[in-house]
PDB file of C-alpha atoms in Angstrom:
ATOM      1  CA  ASP A   1       1.567  57.115 -10.331  1.00 63.00           C
ATOM      2  CA  ALA A   2      -0.064  54.397 -12.684  1.00 79.00           C
ATOM      3  CA  GLY A   3       1.873  51.562 -10.009  1.00 95.00           C
ATOM      4  CA  VAL A   4       4.826  49.024 -11.068  1.00 97.00           C
ATOM      5  CA  ILE A   5       3.833  48.229 -14.879  1.00 98.00           C
ATOM      6  CA  GLN A   6       5.493  45.208 -16.691  1.00 98.00           C
ATOM      7  CA  SER A   7       5.151  44.028 -20.204  1.00 97.00           C
ATOM      8  CA  PRO A   8       3.941  41.851 -21.788  1.00 98.00           C
ATOM      9  CA  ARG A   9       0.944  40.295 -19.967  1.00 97.00           C
ATOM     10  CA  HIS A  10       1.324  37.213 -21.864  1.00 98.00           C
ATOM     11  CA  GLU A  11       4.368  35.789 -23.338  1.00 98.00           C
ATOM     12  CA  VAL A  12       3.490  32.337 -25.394  1.00 98.00           C
ATOM     13  CA  THR A  13       7.304  30.964 -26.546  1.00 97.00           C
ATOM     14  CA  GLU A  14       8.788  27.975 -27.976  1.00 97.00           C
ATOM     15  CA  MET A  15      11.304  26.112 -26.034  1.00 97.00           C
ATOM     16  CA  GLY A  16      14.863  27.200 -26.362  1.00 97.00           C
ATOM     17  CA  GLN A  17      13.838  30.771 -27.574  1.00 98.00           C
ATOM     18  CA  GLU A  18      14.553  33.568 -25.668  1.00 98.00           C
ATOM     19  CA  VAL A  19      12.461  35.912 -23.692  1.00 98.00           C
ATOM     20  CA  THR A  20      12.952  39.225 -22.111  1.00 98.00           C
ATOM     21  CA  LEU A  21      10.168  40.641 -19.419  1.00 98.00           C
ATOM     22  CA  ARG A  22      10.265  44.408 -18.776  1.00 98.00           C
ATOM     23  CA  CYS A  23       9.092  45.702 -15.441  1.00 98.00           C
ATOM     24  CA  LYS A  24       9.255  49.496 -14.656  1.00 98.00           C
ATOM     25  CA  PRO A  25       9.072  50.506 -10.840  1.00 97.00           C
ATOM     26  CA  ILE A  26       7.174  53.275  -8.872  1.00 96.00           C
ATOM     27  CA  SER A  27       8.854  56.295  -9.207  1.00 96.00           C
ATOM     28  CA  GLY A  28      11.250  57.140  -6.450  1.00 94.00           C
ATOM     29  CA  HIS A  29      11.170  53.563  -5.144  1.00 94.00           C
ATOM     30  CA  ASP A  30      14.382  52.547  -4.900  1.00 93.00           C
ATOM     31  CA  TYR A  31      14.292  48.568  -4.146  1.00 93.00           C
ATOM     32  CA  LEU A  32      13.130  46.161  -7.221  1.00 95.00           C
ATOM     33  CA  PHE A  33      12.625  42.476  -6.868  1.00 95.00           C
ATOM     34  CA  TRP A  34      11.490  39.873  -9.803  1.00 97.00           C
ATOM     35  CA  TYR A  35       9.287  37.245  -7.922  1.00 96.00           C
ATOM     36  CA  ARG A  36       8.460  33.937  -9.627  1.00 97.00           C
ATOM     37  CA  GLN A  37       4.897  32.294  -9.280  1.00 96.00           C
ATOM     38  CA  THR A  38       3.979  28.488  -9.817  1.00 94.00           C
ATOM     39  CA  MET A  39       1.417  25.940  -8.681  1.00 89.00           C
ATOM     40  CA  MET A  40       4.288  23.735  -7.504  1.00 88.00           C
ATOM     41  CA  ARG A  41       7.148  25.958  -5.686  1.00 88.00           C
ATOM     42  CA  GLY A  42       4.628  29.230  -5.088  1.00 90.00           C
ATOM     43  CA  LEU A  43       6.117  32.695  -4.828  1.00 92.00           C
ATOM     44  CA  GLU A  44       9.476  32.511  -4.658  1.00 92.00           C
ATOM     45  CA  LEU A  45      12.104  35.886  -5.173  1.00 92.00           C
ATOM     46  CA  LEU A  46      14.621  35.466  -7.656  1.00 95.00           C
ATOM     47  CA  ILE A  47      16.527  38.810  -7.652  1.00 95.00           C
ATOM     48  CA  TYR A  48      16.665  42.447  -5.682  1.00 93.00           C
ATOM     49  CA  PHE A  49      17.969  45.207  -7.066  1.00 95.00           C
ATOM     50  CA  ASN A  50      19.000  48.542  -4.685  1.00 94.00           C
ATOM     51  CA  ASN A  51      19.405  51.747  -6.472  1.00 95.00           C
ATOM     52  CA  ASN A  52      19.957  49.822  -9.969  1.00 96.00           C
ATOM     53  CA  VAL A  53      22.390  47.384  -8.091  1.00 96.00           C
ATOM     54  CA  PRO A  54      21.629  43.841  -7.639  1.00 96.00           C
ATOM     55  CA  ILE A  55      21.803  42.749  -4.007  1.00 92.00           C
ATOM     56  CA  ASP A  56      20.625  39.530  -4.190  1.00 90.00           C
ATOM     57  CA  ASP A  57      20.461  36.837  -6.783  1.00 93.00           C
ATOM     58  CA  SER A  58      20.501  33.974  -4.980  1.00 90.00           C
ATOM     59  CA  GLY A  59      16.708  32.503  -5.992  1.00 91.00           C
ATOM     60  CA  MET A  60      17.649  32.915  -9.558  1.00 94.00           C
ATOM     61  CA  PRO A  61      17.570  29.014 -10.872  1.00 88.00           C
ATOM     62  CA  GLU A  62      20.131  28.826 -12.998  1.00 87.00           C
ATOM     63  CA  ASP A  63      22.328  30.831 -15.499  1.00 92.00           C
ATOM     64  CA  ARG A  64      19.700  30.545 -18.072  1.00 96.00           C
ATOM     65  CA  PHE A  65      18.191  33.484 -16.230  1.00 97.00           C
ATOM     66  CA  SER A  66      19.968  36.985 -15.801  1.00 97.00           C
ATOM     67  CA  ALA A  67      18.412  40.501 -14.692  1.00 98.00           C
ATOM     68  CA  LYS A  68      19.330  43.832 -15.224  1.00 98.00           C
ATOM     69  CA  MET A  69      18.607  47.246 -14.245  1.00 98.00           C
ATOM     70  CA  PRO A  70      20.458  49.815 -16.633  1.00 97.00           C
ATOM     71  CA  ASN A  71      18.527  52.882 -14.192  1.00 96.00           C
ATOM     72  CA  ALA A  72      15.845  53.520 -11.581  1.00 96.00           C
ATOM     73  CA  SER A  73      12.774  53.450 -14.039  1.00 96.00           C
ATOM     74  CA  PHE A  74      13.478  50.141 -16.227  1.00 97.00           C
ATOM     75  CA  SER A  75      14.629  46.263 -15.470  1.00 98.00           C
ATOM     76  CA  THR A  76      14.541  43.131 -17.762  1.00 98.00           C
ATOM     77  CA  LEU A  77      13.997  39.475 -16.537  1.00 98.00           C
ATOM     78  CA  LYS A  78      16.018  37.282 -19.296  1.00 98.00           C
ATOM     79  CA  ILE A  79      15.790  33.482 -19.788  1.00 98.00           C
ATOM     80  CA  GLN A  80      17.834  32.483 -22.839  1.00 97.00           C
ATOM     81  CA  PRO A  81      17.106  29.354 -23.665  1.00 97.00           C
ATOM     82  CA  SER A  82      13.735  29.331 -22.354  1.00 97.00           C
ATOM     83  CA  GLU A  83      12.610  25.280 -21.169  1.00 97.00           C
ATOM     84  CA  PRO A  84       8.667  24.160 -20.603  1.00 97.00           C
ATOM     85  CA  ARG A  85       9.207  24.502 -16.781  1.00 96.00           C
ATOM     86  CA  ASP A  86       9.993  28.000 -16.884  1.00 97.00           C
ATOM     87  CA  SER A  87       6.169  28.655 -17.215  1.00 97.00           C
ATOM     88  CA  ALA A  88       4.943  30.422 -14.421  1.00 98.00           C
ATOM     89  CA  VAL A  89       3.838  34.429 -13.607  1.00 98.00           C
ATOM     90  CA  TYR A  90       6.638  36.386 -13.182  1.00 98.00           C
ATOM     91  CA  PHE A  91       6.039  39.491 -10.929  1.00 98.00           C
ATOM     92  CA  CYS A  92       8.262  42.576 -10.292  1.00 97.00           C
ATOM     93  CA  ALA A  93       7.748  44.481  -7.254  1.00 95.00           C
ATOM     94  CA  SER A  94       9.254  47.658  -5.800  1.00 94.00           C
ATOM     95  CA  SER A  95       9.538  49.087  -2.473  1.00 92.00           C
ATOM     96  CA  TYR A  96      10.929  52.565  -1.130  1.00 92.00           C
ATOM     97  CA  GLY A  97      13.351  53.334   1.527  1.00 86.00           C
ATOM     98  CA  ARG A  98      14.297  49.419   2.686  1.00 79.00           C
ATOM     99  CA  PRO A  99      13.901  45.961   1.389  1.00 76.00           C
ATOM    100  CA  ASN A 100      11.946  44.747   4.014  1.00 82.00           C
ATOM    101  CA  THR A 101       8.964  46.975   3.779  1.00 85.00           C
ATOM    102  CA  GLU A 102       5.654  47.277   1.531  1.00 89.00           C
ATOM    103  CA  ALA A 103       6.347  45.525  -1.810  1.00 90.00           C
ATOM    104  CA  PHE A 104       4.011  46.879  -4.310  1.00 94.00           C
ATOM    105  CA  PHE A 105       3.628  44.138  -7.122  1.00 96.00           C
ATOM    106  CA  GLY A 106       2.853  44.828 -11.030  1.00 97.00           C
ATOM    107  CA  GLN A 107      -0.072  43.009 -12.726  1.00 97.00           C
ATOM    108  CA  GLY A 108       2.609  40.413 -13.565  1.00 97.00           C
ATOM    109  CA  THR A 109       3.689  38.715 -17.037  1.00 98.00           C
ATOM    110  CA  ARG A 110       2.300  34.802 -17.638  1.00 98.00           C
ATOM    111  CA  LEU A 111       5.136  32.998 -19.382  1.00 98.00           C
ATOM    112  CA  THR A 112       4.442  29.656 -21.210  1.00 98.00           C
ATOM    113  CA  VAL A 113       7.017  27.854 -22.666  1.00 98.00           C
ATOM    114  CA  VAL A 114       6.119  25.233 -25.310  1.00 97.00           C
TER     115      VAL A 114
ATOM    116  CA  GLY B   1      17.643  29.503   4.920  1.00 80.00           C
ATOM    117  CA  GLU B   2      14.666  30.808   6.295  1.00 87.00           C
ATOM    118  CA  ASN B   3      11.743  28.169   5.827  1.00 93.00           C
ATOM    119  CA  VAL B   4       7.648  29.785   6.509  1.00 96.00           C
ATOM    120  CA  GLU B   5       5.149  27.199   6.588  1.00 97.00           C
ATOM    121  CA  GLN B   6       1.716  27.960   6.787  1.00 98.00           C
ATOM    122  CA  HIS B   7      -1.602  26.560   7.725  1.00 97.00           C
ATOM    123  CA  PRO B   8      -3.953  25.574   6.571  1.00 97.00           C
ATOM    124  CA  SER B   9      -3.558  25.599   2.630  1.00 96.00           C
ATOM    125  CA  THR B  10      -7.436  25.808   2.278  1.00 97.00           C
ATOM    126  CA  LEU B  11     -10.187  27.505   4.150  1.00 98.00           C
ATOM    127  CA  SER B  12     -14.313  27.613   3.661  1.00 98.00           C
ATOM    128  CA  VAL B  13     -16.011  29.850   6.353  1.00 98.00           C
ATOM    129  CA  GLN B  14     -19.317  30.883   6.357  1.00 98.00           C
ATOM    130  CA  GLU B  15     -20.106  34.872   5.888  1.00 98.00           C
ATOM    131  CA  GLY B  16     -19.792  36.674   9.209  1.00 97.00           C
ATOM    132  CA  ASP B  17     -17.653  34.007  10.725  1.00 98.00           C
ATOM    133  CA  SER B  18     -13.881  34.924  12.003  1.00 98.00           C
ATOM    134  CA  ALA B  19     -11.010  33.166   9.759  1.00 98.00           C
ATOM    135  CA  VAL B  20      -7.466  32.496  11.088  1.00 98.00           C
ATOM    136  CA  ILE B  21      -4.408  31.519   8.914  1.00 98.00           C
ATOM    137  CA  LYS B  22      -1.181  30.328  10.737  1.00 98.00           C
ATOM    138  CA  CYS B  23       2.657  30.692   9.885  1.00 98.00           C
ATOM    139  CA  THR B  24       5.329  29.973  11.391  1.00 98.00           C
ATOM    140  CA  TYR B  25       9.359  30.777  10.706  1.00 97.00           C
ATOM    141  CA  SER B  26      12.704  29.484  11.156  1.00 95.00           C
ATOM    142  CA  ASP B  27      15.110  32.131  11.469  1.00 93.00           C
ATOM    143  CA  SER B  28      14.947  34.482  14.242  1.00 91.00           C
ATOM    144  CA  ALA B  29      16.633  37.176  11.760  1.00 90.00           C
ATOM    145  CA  SER B  30      13.502  37.644   9.890  1.00 92.00           C
ATOM    146  CA  ASN B  31      12.111  41.037  11.517  1.00 92.00           C
ATOM    147  CA  TYR B  32       8.937  41.516   9.352  1.00 93.00           C
ATOM    148  CA  PHE B  33       6.347  39.783   8.308  1.00 95.00           C
ATOM    149  CA  PRO B  34       3.778  41.006   6.005  1.00 95.00           C
ATOM    150  CA  TRP B  35       0.480  39.515   4.725  1.00 97.00           C
ATOM    151  CA  TYR B  36      -0.746  39.652   1.031  1.00 96.00           C
ATOM    152  CA  LYS B  37      -3.767  39.033  -0.573  1.00 97.00           C
ATOM    153  CA  GLN B  38      -4.189  38.059  -4.273  1.00 96.00           C
ATOM    154  CA  GLU B  39      -7.447  37.224  -6.003  1.00 96.00           C
ATOM    155  CA  LEU B  40      -7.536  35.179  -9.092  1.00 93.00           C
ATOM    156  CA  GLY B  41      -5.366  36.291 -11.720  1.00 91.00           C
ATOM    157  CA  LYS B  42      -5.136  39.521  -9.815  1.00 94.00           C
ATOM    158  CA  ARG B  43      -0.994  40.846  -8.645  1.00 95.00           C
ATOM    159  CA  PRO B  44      -0.712  40.314  -4.657  1.00 95.00           C
ATOM    160  CA  GLN B  45      -1.585  43.441  -2.444  1.00 95.00           C
ATOM    161  CA  LEU B  46      -0.004  43.837   1.160  1.00 95.00           C
ATOM    162  CA  ILE B  47      -3.383  43.964   3.308  1.00 97.00           C
ATOM    163  CA  ILE B  48      -1.547  44.499   6.676  1.00 96.00           C
ATOM    164  CA  ASP B  49       2.114  44.132   8.555  1.00 94.00           C
ATOM    165  CA  ILE B  50       3.698  43.868  11.334  1.00 94.00           C
ATOM    166  CA  ARG B  51       7.184  44.029  12.866  1.00 90.00           C
ATOM    167  CA  SER B  52       9.044  41.858  15.576  1.00 84.00           C
ATOM    168  CA  ASN B  53       9.028  44.702  17.731  1.00 83.00           C
ATOM    169  CA  VAL B  54       5.338  44.692  18.181  1.00 81.00           C
ATOM    170  CA  GLY B  55       2.851  42.169  18.916  1.00 91.00           C
ATOM    171  CA  GLU B  56      -0.174  42.861  17.380  1.00 94.00           C
ATOM    172  CA  LYS B  57      -1.130  45.090  15.193  1.00 94.00           C
ATOM    173  CA  LYS B  58      -5.049  45.963  14.012  1.00 96.00           C
ATOM    174  CA  ASP B  59      -6.550  47.013  10.569  1.00 94.00           C
ATOM    175  CA  GLN B  60     -10.533  46.770  10.719  1.00 96.00           C
ATOM    176  CA  ARG B  61     -11.505  43.751  10.177  1.00 97.00           C
ATOM    177  CA  ILE B  62      -8.031  42.246  10.297  1.00 98.00           C
ATOM    178  CA  ALA B  63      -5.603  41.788  12.974  1.00 98.00           C
ATOM    179  CA  VAL B  64      -1.873  40.348  12.836  1.00 97.00           C
ATOM    180  CA  THR B  65      -0.101  38.713  15.699  1.00 97.00           C
ATOM    181  CA  LEU B  66       3.021  37.868  16.638  1.00 96.00           C
ATOM    182  CA  ASN B  67       4.974  35.331  18.952  1.00 95.00           C
ATOM    183  CA  LYS B  68       8.953  35.609  18.453  1.00 93.00           C
ATOM    184  CA  THR B  69       9.634  33.461  21.080  1.00 93.00           C
ATOM    185  CA  ALA B  70       7.543  31.206  19.311  1.00 94.00           C
ATOM    186  CA  LYS B  71       8.267  32.069  15.811  1.00 95.00           C
ATOM    187  CA  HIS B  72       5.163  31.790  14.605  1.00 95.00           C
ATOM    188  CA  PHE B  73       2.321  34.889  13.463  1.00 97.00           C
ATOM    189  CA  SER B  74      -1.424  34.774  12.609  1.00 98.00           C
ATOM    190  CA  LEU B  75      -3.586  36.659  10.319  1.00 98.00           C
ATOM    191  CA  HIS B  76      -7.164  36.867  12.172  1.00 98.00           C
ATOM    192  CA  ILE B  77     -10.097  38.084   9.433  1.00 98.00           C
ATOM    193  CA  THR B  78     -13.386  38.730  11.595  1.00 97.00           C
ATOM    194  CA  GLU B  79     -16.841  38.896  10.170  1.00 98.00           C
ATOM    195  CA  THR B  80     -15.727  37.891   7.145  1.00 98.00           C
ATOM    196  CA  GLN B  81     -17.246  38.970   3.538  1.00 97.00           C
ATOM    197  CA  PRO B  82     -17.822  37.131   0.299  1.00 96.00           C
ATOM    198  CA  GLU B  83     -15.202  39.598  -0.858  1.00 96.00           C
ATOM    199  CA  ASP B  84     -12.607  38.173   1.445  1.00 98.00           C
ATOM    200  CA  SER B  85     -12.298  35.417  -0.734  1.00 98.00           C
ATOM    201  CA  ALA B  86      -8.713  34.840  -2.191  1.00 97.00           C
ATOM    202  CA  VAL B  87      -5.249  33.339  -1.559  1.00 97.00           C
ATOM    203  CA  TYR B  88      -3.749  34.841   1.261  1.00 98.00           C
ATOM    204  CA  PHE B  89       0.118  34.569   2.005  1.00 97.00           C
ATOM    205  CA  CYS B  90       2.322  35.157   4.741  1.00 97.00           C
ATOM    206  CA  ALA B  91       6.133  35.761   4.328  1.00 95.00           C
ATOM    207  CA  ALA B  92       9.015  36.540   6.656  1.00 94.00           C
ATOM    208  CA  SER B  93      11.583  39.270   5.418  1.00 90.00           C
ATOM    209  CA  GLN B  94      14.904  40.087   7.015  1.00 85.00           C
ATOM    210  CA  GLU B  95      16.748  43.544   7.073  1.00 75.00           C
ATOM    211  CA  ALA B  96      18.991  41.921   3.918  1.00 68.00           C
ATOM    212  CA  GLY B  97      15.529  41.996   2.582  1.00 69.00           C
ATOM    213  CA  LYS B  98      15.651  38.204   1.758  1.00 75.00           C
ATOM    214  CA  SER B  99      12.146  37.647   1.298  1.00 84.00           C
ATOM    215  CA  THR B 100      10.409  34.006   2.195  1.00 91.00           C
ATOM    216  CA  PHE B 101       6.574  33.364   1.369  1.00 94.00           C
ATOM    217  CA  GLY B 102       4.144  31.055   2.933  1.00 96.00           C
ATOM    218  CA  ASP B 103       2.404  28.270   0.386  1.00 95.00           C
ATOM    219  CA  GLY B 104      -0.686  30.148   0.064  1.00 96.00           C
ATOM    220  CA  THR B 105      -3.810  29.741   1.944  1.00 97.00           C
ATOM    221  CA  THR B 106      -7.323  29.574  -0.160  1.00 97.00           C
ATOM    222  CA  LEU B 107      -9.922  31.345   1.558  1.00 98.00           C
ATOM    223  CA  THR B 108     -13.959  30.842   0.379  1.00 98.00           C
ATOM    224  CA  VAL B 109     -16.153  32.834   2.248  1.00 98.00           C
ATOM    225  CA  LYS B 110     -19.795  31.185   1.760  1.00 96.00           C
ATOM    226  CA  PRO B 111     -22.560  33.721   1.490  1.00 92.00           C
TER     227      PRO B 111
END
């Protein structure tokens, strides 16, 4: 398996634009997590899904952020409208069987909002 | 909610020495404690983990200890090598899946 795949690797966008980040979890994994990493706030869990259903979205910073998982092999994190303070590295991770077990991270998407 | 504190924020050791990183957590419901290593520009990768029913776990040069009563756990790296240089994150996770990460420790191993 190629591991968790995220796209794009880098995204530069202007303030106010919509941004969509994409993730393909490891095949067979039933948990998917979205994290955000910044120097100021460290690594934060935004939302996680189990069998494509959002379980806990309490980490989503505000209504401008939304996440979907239409099927077991694809998830998106959307920011609309984007703001400079959204600049960060966004990681997707997946795990199998239970949420509190090893999470396999993707390479991340480095988002820069100018 | 859960609060995880990690110390020190930076650690510099000579090659061959040991390195110890400590974390404390606040929520007794947390029962899974992974440690991730993140090299510059790379993804976090699990290096070792421990569950609350175990007090210590070892994997070659890496060990983790857990004190549930005191709510703290530690990462021990022995015989450090330059390739151990990275940022190390601890985390506390609950059965419901909520994970809280420490702020990270930048470890530098000097050859």
